Short mmCIF file of C-alpha atoms and ligand atoms in Angstrom, two decimals:
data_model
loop_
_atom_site.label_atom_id
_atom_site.label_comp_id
_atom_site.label_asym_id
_atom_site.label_seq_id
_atom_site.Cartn_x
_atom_site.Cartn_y
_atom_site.Cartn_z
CA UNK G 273 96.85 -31.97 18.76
CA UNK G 274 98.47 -29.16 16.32
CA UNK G 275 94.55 -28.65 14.71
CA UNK G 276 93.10 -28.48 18.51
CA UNK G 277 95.33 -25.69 19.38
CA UNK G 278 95.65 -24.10 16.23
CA UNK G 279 91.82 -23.91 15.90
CA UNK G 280 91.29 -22.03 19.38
CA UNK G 281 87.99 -23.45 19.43
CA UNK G 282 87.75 -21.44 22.85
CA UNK G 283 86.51 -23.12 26.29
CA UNK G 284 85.02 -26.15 26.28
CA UNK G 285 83.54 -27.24 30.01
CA UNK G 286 82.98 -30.82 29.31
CA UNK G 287 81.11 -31.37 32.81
CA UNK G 288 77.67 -33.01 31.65
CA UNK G 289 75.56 -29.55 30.59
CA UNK G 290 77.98 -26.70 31.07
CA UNK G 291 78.63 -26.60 27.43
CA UNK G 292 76.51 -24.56 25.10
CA UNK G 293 74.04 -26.34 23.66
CA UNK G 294 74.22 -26.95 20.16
CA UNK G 295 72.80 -24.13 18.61
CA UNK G 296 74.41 -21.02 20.57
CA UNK G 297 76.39 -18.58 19.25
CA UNK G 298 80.00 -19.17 19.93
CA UNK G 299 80.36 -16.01 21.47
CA UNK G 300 77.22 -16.54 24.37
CA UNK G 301 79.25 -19.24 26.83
CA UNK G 302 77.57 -20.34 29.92
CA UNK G 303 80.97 -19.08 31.41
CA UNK G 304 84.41 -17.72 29.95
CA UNK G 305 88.13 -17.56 31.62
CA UNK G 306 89.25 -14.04 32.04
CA UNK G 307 92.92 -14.43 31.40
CA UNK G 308 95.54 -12.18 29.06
CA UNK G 309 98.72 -11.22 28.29
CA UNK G 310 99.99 -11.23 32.06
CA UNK G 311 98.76 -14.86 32.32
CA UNK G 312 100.12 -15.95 28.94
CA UNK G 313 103.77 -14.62 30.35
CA UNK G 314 103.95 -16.07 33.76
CA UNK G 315 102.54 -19.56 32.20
CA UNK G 316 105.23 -19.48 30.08
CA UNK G 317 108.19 -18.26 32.61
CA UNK G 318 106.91 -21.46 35.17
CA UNK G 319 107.51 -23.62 31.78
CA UNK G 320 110.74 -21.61 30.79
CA UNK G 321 111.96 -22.30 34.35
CA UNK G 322 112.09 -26.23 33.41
CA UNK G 323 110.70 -27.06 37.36
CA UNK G 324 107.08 -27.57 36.54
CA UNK G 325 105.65 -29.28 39.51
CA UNK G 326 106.83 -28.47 43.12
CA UNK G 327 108.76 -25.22 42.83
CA UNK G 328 108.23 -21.38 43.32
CA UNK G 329 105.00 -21.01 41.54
CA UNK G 330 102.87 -22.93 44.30
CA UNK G 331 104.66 -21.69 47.17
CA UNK G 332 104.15 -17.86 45.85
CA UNK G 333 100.57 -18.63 45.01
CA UNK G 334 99.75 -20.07 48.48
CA UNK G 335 101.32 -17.02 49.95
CA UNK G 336 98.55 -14.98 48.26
CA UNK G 337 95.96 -17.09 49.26
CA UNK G 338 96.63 -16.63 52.75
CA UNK G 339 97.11 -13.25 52.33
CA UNK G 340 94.12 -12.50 50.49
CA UNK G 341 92.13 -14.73 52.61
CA UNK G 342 93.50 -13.72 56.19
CA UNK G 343 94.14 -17.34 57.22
CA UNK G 344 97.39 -19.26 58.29
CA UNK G 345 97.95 -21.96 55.39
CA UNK G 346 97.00 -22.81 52.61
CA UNK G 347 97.91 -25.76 50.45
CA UNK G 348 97.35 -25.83 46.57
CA UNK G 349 95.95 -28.90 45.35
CA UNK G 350 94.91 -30.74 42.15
CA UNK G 351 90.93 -29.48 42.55
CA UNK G 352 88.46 -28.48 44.70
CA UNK G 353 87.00 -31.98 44.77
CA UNK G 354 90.86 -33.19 45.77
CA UNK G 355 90.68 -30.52 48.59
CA UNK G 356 87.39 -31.35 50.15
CA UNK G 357 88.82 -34.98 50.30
CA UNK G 358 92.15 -34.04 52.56
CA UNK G 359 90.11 -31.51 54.32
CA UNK G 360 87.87 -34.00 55.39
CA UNK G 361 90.30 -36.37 56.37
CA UNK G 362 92.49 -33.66 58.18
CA UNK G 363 88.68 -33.19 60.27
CA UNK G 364 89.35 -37.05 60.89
CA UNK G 365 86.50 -38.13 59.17
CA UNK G 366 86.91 -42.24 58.81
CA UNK G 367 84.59 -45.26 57.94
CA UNK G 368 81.03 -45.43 59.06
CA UNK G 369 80.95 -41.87 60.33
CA UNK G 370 78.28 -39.34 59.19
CA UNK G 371 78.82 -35.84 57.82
CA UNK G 372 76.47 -33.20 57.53
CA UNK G 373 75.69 -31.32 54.23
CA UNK G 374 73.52 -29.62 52.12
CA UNK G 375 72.05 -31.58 48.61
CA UNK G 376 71.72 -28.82 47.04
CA UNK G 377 75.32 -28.53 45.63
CA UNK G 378 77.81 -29.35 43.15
CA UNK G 379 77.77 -33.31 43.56
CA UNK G 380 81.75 -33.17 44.38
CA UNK G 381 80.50 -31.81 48.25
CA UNK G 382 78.84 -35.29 48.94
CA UNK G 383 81.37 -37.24 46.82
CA UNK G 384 84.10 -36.21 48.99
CA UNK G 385 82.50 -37.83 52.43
CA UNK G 386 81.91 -41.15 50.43
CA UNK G 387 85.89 -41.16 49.43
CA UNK G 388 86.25 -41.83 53.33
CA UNK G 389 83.69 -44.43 53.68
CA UNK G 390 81.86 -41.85 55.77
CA UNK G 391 78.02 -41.26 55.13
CA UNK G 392 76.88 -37.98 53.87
CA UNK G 393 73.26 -36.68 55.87
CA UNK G 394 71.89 -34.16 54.05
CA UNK G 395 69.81 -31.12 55.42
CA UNK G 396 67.62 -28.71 53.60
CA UNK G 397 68.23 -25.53 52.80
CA UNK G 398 66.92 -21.95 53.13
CA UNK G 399 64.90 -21.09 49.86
CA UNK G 400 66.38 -17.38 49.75
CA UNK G 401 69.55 -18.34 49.55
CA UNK G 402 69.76 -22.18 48.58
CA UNK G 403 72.14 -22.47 51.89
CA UNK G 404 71.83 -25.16 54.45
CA UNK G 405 69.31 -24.24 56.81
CA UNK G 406 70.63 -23.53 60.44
CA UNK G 407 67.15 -24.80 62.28
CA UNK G 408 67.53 -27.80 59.96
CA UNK G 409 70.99 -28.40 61.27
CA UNK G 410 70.26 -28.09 64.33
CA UNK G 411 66.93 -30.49 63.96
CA UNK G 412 69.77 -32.92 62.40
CA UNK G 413 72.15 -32.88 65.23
CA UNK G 414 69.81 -33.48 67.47
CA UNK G 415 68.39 -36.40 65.46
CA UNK G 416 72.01 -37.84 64.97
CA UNK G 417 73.04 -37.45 68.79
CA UNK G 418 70.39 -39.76 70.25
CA UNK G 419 70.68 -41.91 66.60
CA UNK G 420 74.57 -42.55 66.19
CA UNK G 421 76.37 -40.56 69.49
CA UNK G 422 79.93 -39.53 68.42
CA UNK G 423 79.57 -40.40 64.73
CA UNK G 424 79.11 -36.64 63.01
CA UNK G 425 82.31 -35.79 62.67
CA UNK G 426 82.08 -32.80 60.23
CA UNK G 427 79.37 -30.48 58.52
CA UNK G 428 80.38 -29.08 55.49
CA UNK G 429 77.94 -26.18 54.47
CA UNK G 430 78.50 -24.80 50.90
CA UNK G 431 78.64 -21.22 49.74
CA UNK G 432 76.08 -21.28 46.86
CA UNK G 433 76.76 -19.25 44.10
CA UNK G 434 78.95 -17.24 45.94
CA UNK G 435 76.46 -16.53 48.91
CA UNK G 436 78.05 -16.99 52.89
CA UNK G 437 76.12 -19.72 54.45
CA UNK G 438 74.60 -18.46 58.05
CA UNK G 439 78.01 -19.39 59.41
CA UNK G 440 77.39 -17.89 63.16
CA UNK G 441 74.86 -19.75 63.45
CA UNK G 442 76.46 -23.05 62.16
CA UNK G 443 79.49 -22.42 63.95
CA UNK G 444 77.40 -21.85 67.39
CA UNK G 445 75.39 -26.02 66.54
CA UNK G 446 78.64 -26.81 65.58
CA UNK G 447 80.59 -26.27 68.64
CA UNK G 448 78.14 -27.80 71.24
CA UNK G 449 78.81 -31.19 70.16
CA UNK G 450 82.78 -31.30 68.61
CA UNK G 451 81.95 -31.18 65.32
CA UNK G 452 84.40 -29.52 62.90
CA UNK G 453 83.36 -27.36 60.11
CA UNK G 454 84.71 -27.50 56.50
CA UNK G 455 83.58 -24.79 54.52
CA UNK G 456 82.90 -25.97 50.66
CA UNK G 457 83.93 -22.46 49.36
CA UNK G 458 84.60 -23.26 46.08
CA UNK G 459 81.95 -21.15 44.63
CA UNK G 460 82.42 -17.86 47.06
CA UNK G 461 86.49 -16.80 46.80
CA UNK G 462 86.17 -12.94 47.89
CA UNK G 463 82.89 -13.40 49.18
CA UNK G 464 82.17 -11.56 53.19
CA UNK G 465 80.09 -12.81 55.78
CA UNK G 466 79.54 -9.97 58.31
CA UNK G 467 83.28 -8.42 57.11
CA UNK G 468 85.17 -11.69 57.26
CA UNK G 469 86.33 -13.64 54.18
CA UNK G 470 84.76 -16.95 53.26
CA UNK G 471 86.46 -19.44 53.90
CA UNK G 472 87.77 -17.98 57.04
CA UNK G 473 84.53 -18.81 59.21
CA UNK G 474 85.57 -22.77 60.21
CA UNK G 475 88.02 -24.76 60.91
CA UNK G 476 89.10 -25.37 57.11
CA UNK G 477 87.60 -24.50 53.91
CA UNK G 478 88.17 -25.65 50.36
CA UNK G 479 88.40 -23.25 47.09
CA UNK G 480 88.07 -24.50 43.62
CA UNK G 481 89.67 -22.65 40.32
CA UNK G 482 87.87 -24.69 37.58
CA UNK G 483 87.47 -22.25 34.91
CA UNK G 484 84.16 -21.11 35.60
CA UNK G 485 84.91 -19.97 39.39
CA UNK G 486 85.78 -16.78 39.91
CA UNK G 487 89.90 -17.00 39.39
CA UNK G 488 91.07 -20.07 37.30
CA UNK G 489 93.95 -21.98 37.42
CA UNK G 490 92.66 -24.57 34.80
CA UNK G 491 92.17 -27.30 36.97
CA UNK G 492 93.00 -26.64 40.79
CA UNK G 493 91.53 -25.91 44.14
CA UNK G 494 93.05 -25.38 47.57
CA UNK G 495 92.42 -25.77 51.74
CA UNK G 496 93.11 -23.31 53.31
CA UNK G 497 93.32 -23.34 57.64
CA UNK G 498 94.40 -21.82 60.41
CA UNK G 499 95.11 -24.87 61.95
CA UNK G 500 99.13 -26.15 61.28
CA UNK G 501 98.79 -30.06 62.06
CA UNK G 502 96.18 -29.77 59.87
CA UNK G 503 98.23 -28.06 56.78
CA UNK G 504 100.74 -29.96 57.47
CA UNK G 505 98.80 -33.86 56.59
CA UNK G 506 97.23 -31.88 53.65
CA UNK G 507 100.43 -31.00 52.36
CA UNK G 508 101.80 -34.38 52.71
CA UNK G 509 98.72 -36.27 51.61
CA UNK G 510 98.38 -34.59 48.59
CA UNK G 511 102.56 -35.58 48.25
CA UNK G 512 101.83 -39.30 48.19
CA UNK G 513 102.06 -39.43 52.45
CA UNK G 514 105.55 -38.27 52.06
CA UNK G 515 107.17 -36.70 55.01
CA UNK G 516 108.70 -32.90 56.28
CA UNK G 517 110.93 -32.62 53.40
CA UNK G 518 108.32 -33.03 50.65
CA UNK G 519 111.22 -34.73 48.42
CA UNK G 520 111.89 -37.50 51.00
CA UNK G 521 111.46 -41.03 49.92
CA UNK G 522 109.78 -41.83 53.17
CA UNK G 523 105.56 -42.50 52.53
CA UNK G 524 104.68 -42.26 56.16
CA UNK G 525 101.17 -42.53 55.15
CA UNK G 526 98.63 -43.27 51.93
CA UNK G 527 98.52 -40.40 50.41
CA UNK G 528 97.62 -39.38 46.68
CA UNK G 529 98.83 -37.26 43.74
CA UNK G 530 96.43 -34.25 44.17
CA UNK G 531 99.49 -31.57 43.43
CA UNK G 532 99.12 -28.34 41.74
CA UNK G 533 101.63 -27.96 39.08
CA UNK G 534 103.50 -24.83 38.96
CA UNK G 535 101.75 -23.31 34.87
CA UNK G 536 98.66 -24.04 37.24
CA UNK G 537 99.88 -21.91 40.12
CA UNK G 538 101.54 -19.51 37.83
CA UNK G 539 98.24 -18.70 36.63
CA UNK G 540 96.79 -18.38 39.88
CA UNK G 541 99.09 -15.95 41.15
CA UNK G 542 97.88 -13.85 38.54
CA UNK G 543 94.58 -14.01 38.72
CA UNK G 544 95.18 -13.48 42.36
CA UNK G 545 96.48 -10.49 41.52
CA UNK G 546 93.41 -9.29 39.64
CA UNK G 547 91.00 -10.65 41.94
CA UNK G 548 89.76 -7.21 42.93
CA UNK G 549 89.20 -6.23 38.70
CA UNK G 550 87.56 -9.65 38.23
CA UNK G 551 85.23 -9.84 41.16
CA UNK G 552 83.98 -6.09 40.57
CA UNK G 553 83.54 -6.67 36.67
CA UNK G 554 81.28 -10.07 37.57
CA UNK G 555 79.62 -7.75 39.74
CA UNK G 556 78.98 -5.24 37.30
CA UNK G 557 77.62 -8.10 35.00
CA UNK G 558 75.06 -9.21 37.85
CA UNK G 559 74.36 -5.47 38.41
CA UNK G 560 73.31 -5.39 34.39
CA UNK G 561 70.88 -8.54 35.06
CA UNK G 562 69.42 -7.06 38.41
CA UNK G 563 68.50 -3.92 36.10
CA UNK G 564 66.75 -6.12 33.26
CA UNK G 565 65.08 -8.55 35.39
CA UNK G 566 64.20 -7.85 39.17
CA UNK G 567 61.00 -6.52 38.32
CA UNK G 568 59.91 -9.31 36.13
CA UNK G 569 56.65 -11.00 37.35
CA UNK G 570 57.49 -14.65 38.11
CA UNK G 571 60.97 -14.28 38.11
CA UNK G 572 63.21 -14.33 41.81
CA UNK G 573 66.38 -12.49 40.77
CA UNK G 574 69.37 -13.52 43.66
CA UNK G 575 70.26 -10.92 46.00
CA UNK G 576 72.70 -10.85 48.60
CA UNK G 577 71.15 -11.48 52.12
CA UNK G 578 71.93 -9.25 54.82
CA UNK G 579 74.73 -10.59 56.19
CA UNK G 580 76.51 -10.76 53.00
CA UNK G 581 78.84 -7.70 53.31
CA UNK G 582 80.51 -8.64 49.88
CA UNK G 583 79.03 -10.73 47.77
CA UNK G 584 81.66 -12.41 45.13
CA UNK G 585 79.30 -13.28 41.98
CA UNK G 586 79.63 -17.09 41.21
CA UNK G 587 76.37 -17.69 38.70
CA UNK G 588 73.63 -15.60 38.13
CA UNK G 589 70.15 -18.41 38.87
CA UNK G 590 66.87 -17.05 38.52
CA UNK G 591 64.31 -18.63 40.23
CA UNK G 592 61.38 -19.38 37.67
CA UNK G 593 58.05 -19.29 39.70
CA UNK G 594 54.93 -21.23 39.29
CA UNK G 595 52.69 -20.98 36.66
CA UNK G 596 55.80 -20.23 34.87
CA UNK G 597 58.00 -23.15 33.70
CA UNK G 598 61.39 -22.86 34.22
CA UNK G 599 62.07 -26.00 31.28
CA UNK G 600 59.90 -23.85 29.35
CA UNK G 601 61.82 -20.75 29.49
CA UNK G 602 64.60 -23.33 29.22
CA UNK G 603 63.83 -24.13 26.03
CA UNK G 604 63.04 -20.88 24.76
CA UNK G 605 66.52 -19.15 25.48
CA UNK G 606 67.96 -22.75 23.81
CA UNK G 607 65.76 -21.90 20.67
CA UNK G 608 67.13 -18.34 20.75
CA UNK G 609 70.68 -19.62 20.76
CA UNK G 610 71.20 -18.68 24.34
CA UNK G 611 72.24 -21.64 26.87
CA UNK G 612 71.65 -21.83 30.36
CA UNK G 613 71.63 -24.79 32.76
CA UNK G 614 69.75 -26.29 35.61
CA UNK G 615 72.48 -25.13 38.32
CA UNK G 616 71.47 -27.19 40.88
CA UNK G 617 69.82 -30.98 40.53
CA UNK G 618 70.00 -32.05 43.79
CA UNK G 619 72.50 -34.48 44.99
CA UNK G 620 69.93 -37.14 46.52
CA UNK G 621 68.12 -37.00 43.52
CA UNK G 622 71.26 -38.30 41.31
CA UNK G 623 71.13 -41.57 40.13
CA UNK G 624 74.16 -42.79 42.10
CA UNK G 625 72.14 -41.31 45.27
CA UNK G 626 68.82 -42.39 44.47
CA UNK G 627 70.35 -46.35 43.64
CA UNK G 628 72.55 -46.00 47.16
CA UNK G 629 70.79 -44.54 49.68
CA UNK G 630 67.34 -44.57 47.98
CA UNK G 631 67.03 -40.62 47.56
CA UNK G 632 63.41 -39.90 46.48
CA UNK G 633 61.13 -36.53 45.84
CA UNK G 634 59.89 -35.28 48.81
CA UNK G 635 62.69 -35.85 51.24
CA UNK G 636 64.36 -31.91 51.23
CA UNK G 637 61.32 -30.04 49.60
CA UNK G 638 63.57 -27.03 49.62
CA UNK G 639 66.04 -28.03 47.58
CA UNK G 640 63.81 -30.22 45.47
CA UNK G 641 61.64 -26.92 44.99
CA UNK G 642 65.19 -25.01 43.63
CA UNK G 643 66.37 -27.42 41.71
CA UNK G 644 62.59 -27.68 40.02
CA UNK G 645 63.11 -23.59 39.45
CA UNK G 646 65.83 -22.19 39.14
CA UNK G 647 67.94 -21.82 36.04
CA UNK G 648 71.78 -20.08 35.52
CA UNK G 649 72.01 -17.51 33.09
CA UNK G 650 75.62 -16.94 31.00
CA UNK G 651 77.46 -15.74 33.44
CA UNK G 652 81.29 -14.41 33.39
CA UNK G 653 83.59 -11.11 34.19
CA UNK G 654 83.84 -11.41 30.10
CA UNK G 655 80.43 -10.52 29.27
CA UNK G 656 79.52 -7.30 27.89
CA UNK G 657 76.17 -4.97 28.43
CA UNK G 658 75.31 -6.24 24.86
CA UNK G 659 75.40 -10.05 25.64
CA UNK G 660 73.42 -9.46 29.15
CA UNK G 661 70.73 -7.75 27.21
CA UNK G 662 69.99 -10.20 24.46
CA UNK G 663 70.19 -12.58 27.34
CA UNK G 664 67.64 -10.68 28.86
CA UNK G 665 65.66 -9.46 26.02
CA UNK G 666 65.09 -13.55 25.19
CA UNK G 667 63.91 -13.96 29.24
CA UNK G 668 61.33 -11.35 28.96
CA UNK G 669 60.46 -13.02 25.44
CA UNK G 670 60.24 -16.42 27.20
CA UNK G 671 58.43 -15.31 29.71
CA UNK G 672 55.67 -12.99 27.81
CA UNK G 673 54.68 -16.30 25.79
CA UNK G 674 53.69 -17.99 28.80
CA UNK G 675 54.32 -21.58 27.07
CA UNK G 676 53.06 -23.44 29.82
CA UNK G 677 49.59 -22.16 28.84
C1 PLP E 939 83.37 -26.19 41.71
C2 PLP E 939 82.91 -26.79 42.96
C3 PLP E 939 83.66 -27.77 43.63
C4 PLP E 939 84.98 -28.28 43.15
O1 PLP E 939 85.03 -28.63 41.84
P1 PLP E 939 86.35 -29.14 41.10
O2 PLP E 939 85.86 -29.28 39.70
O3 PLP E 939 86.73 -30.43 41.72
O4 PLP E 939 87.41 -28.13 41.26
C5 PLP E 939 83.16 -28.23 44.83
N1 PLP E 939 82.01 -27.80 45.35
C6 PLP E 939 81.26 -26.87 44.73
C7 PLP E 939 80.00 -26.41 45.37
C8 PLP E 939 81.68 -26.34 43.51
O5 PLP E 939 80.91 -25.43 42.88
#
């Protein structure tokens, strides 16, 4: 343990491809943490305190969330996967209902629905923005209403990479038949959709702080509502079921451990704090990429859609068009010693899909079609104009040597 930590080998993101490949300098991370000094001292003031779980740290960094975010609760929890699960229960999703989402997303938005027995139904997405497609939605609801009346309980439509999903729009299908909307934010904290906040457009919405989001807290996440009954079962679920008092020895219902400890929340409040410094430095980085690469034949550089008032920078995915090959260029920023990952493989298409609901090619060509081409560049509020441009420099290389040819 003493070597680990003496070493400071730096940040390791042991999630199946977000570490560098072998080969890249230790210096070029898919993603970094942007935390200092002012982190270092309020971790160690929640441990100096000797109340590490349960105490100030939470509550204070809740406060800021609903500050920052304009909504009436919020409710820390252990991560965002944690939070989509007690957000979806709070929407009263149960056994052998259906939930609509998108597949192309982090796999935790479609785990989440199968913690409650519930069946996830996926619908395509819009190939600007890789965001579920309202006149798919609507397509879907329509299908599901005549198909299983009064199962679709929720539709959970994901921010990708930090873009607002056509939320009017969603919110407008939603309404007409009941059905409540839990916003997977966890990739789009600070991001505006026509002036309002993300993950103020439904009627909950779930952040994640994994250290490659835009503020970290280690591991964490939170749901956020406006709705108190709501709060209220997320704060006790995550408490084991227990009751008001939080301390109380009563389980009232089956709840879990998904707390978030107070170094956790100490951290978060603040990163909270800086949230303004880190989101406009990641925007500055995605500003240096824009310059290098929109006008790069084959390339789609991501661009905020019009009603994206602020867009909060999660990854920065090209989209590699045909006769290019994105594994191609792939492997050509690997051999440079630059790493970048397939950000995302869609969810039907993974092997736990594919064996339980018999997910195949062809079913969402949208998302099949952006998981095929696009490809996340190294990304953080860390990286300097230096690191974009070699990072650029080796796309333009990639690209000039046509390898499929
Ligand atoms: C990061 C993320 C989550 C939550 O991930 P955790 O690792 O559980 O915090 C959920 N959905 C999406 C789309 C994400 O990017």
């Amino acid at each position: 343990m003493q070597g680990v930590i003496g070493e400071n080998r730096g940040p390791r993101h042991d999630d199946g491809g977000w570490a560098p490949r072998p080969g890249a300098e230790p210096d070029l991370e898919m993603s970094a943490p942007d935390t200092g000094s002012r982190e270092e001292e309020a971790v160690v003031a929640a441990l100096r305190s000797t109340r590490l779980s349960q105490g100030p740290f939470l509550a204070e960094f809740e406060r800021r969330l609903t500050t920052f975010l304009k909504v009436g609760h919020a409710a820390g929890v252990a991560s965002g996967t944690a939070g989509l699960h007690l957000a979806l229960r709070a929407a009263g999703v149960k056994r052998g209902d259906r939930v609509l989402t998108t597949p192309f997303s982090f796999v935790a938005t479609a785990n989440a629905i199968l913690y409650l027995g519930a069946r996830p139904i996926f619908v395509d997405v819009e190939l600007g923005t890789g965001n579920i497609d309202p006149d798919r939605l609507e397509e879907a609801v329509e299908i599901e209403r005549k198909r299983s009346p009064g199962r679709v309980k929720a539709v959970v439509p994901v921010h990708v990479f930090g873009q607002p999903a056509a939320m009017d729009r969603i919110v407008e299908i939603a309404r007409e038949d009941g059905i409540s909307i839990i916003e997977d934010a966890c990739e789009a904290l600070g991001s505006e959709y026509r002036g309002r906040k993300a993950g103020s457009l439904g009627h909950a919405a779930v952040f994640g702080f994994y250290p490659n989001k835009q503020i970290t807290t280690g591991e964490g996440g939170a749901v956020v509502t406006d709705n108190p009954e709501w709060a209220a079962k997320v704060q006790s679920w995550r408490n084991q079921g227990r009751g008001d008092a939080g301390q109380a020895v009563s389980h009232d219902e089956l709840g879990y451990n998904y707390r978030l400890d107070e170094l956790s929340s100490a951290l978060g409040c603040v990163q909270l704090e800086r949230i303004e410094e880190l989101l406009s430095k990641r925007e500055r980085v995605a500003a240096w990429y824009g310059e290098r690469l929109s006008n790069l034949e084959g390339v789609v550089t991501p661009r905020p859609g019009p009603e994206t008032t602020r867009m909060s920078w999660f990854v920065y995915s090209l989209r590699v068009e045909e006769p290019l090959s994105r594994n191609a260029v792939q492997s050509e920023l690997s051999r440079r010693g630059i790493p970048s990952r397939v950000y995302f493989q869609p969810i039907h298409l993974q092997p736990y899909y594919r064996r339980r609901f018999g997910g195949r090619m062809g079913r969402f060509p949208v998302a099949e079609a952006l998981g095929a081409s696009s490809l996340a560049l190294p990304f953080s509020s860390v990286m300097t104009e230096k690191q974009v441009d070699r990072v650029a420099e080796a796309v333009h290389a990639a690209i000039k040597r046509r390898p499929e040819l």
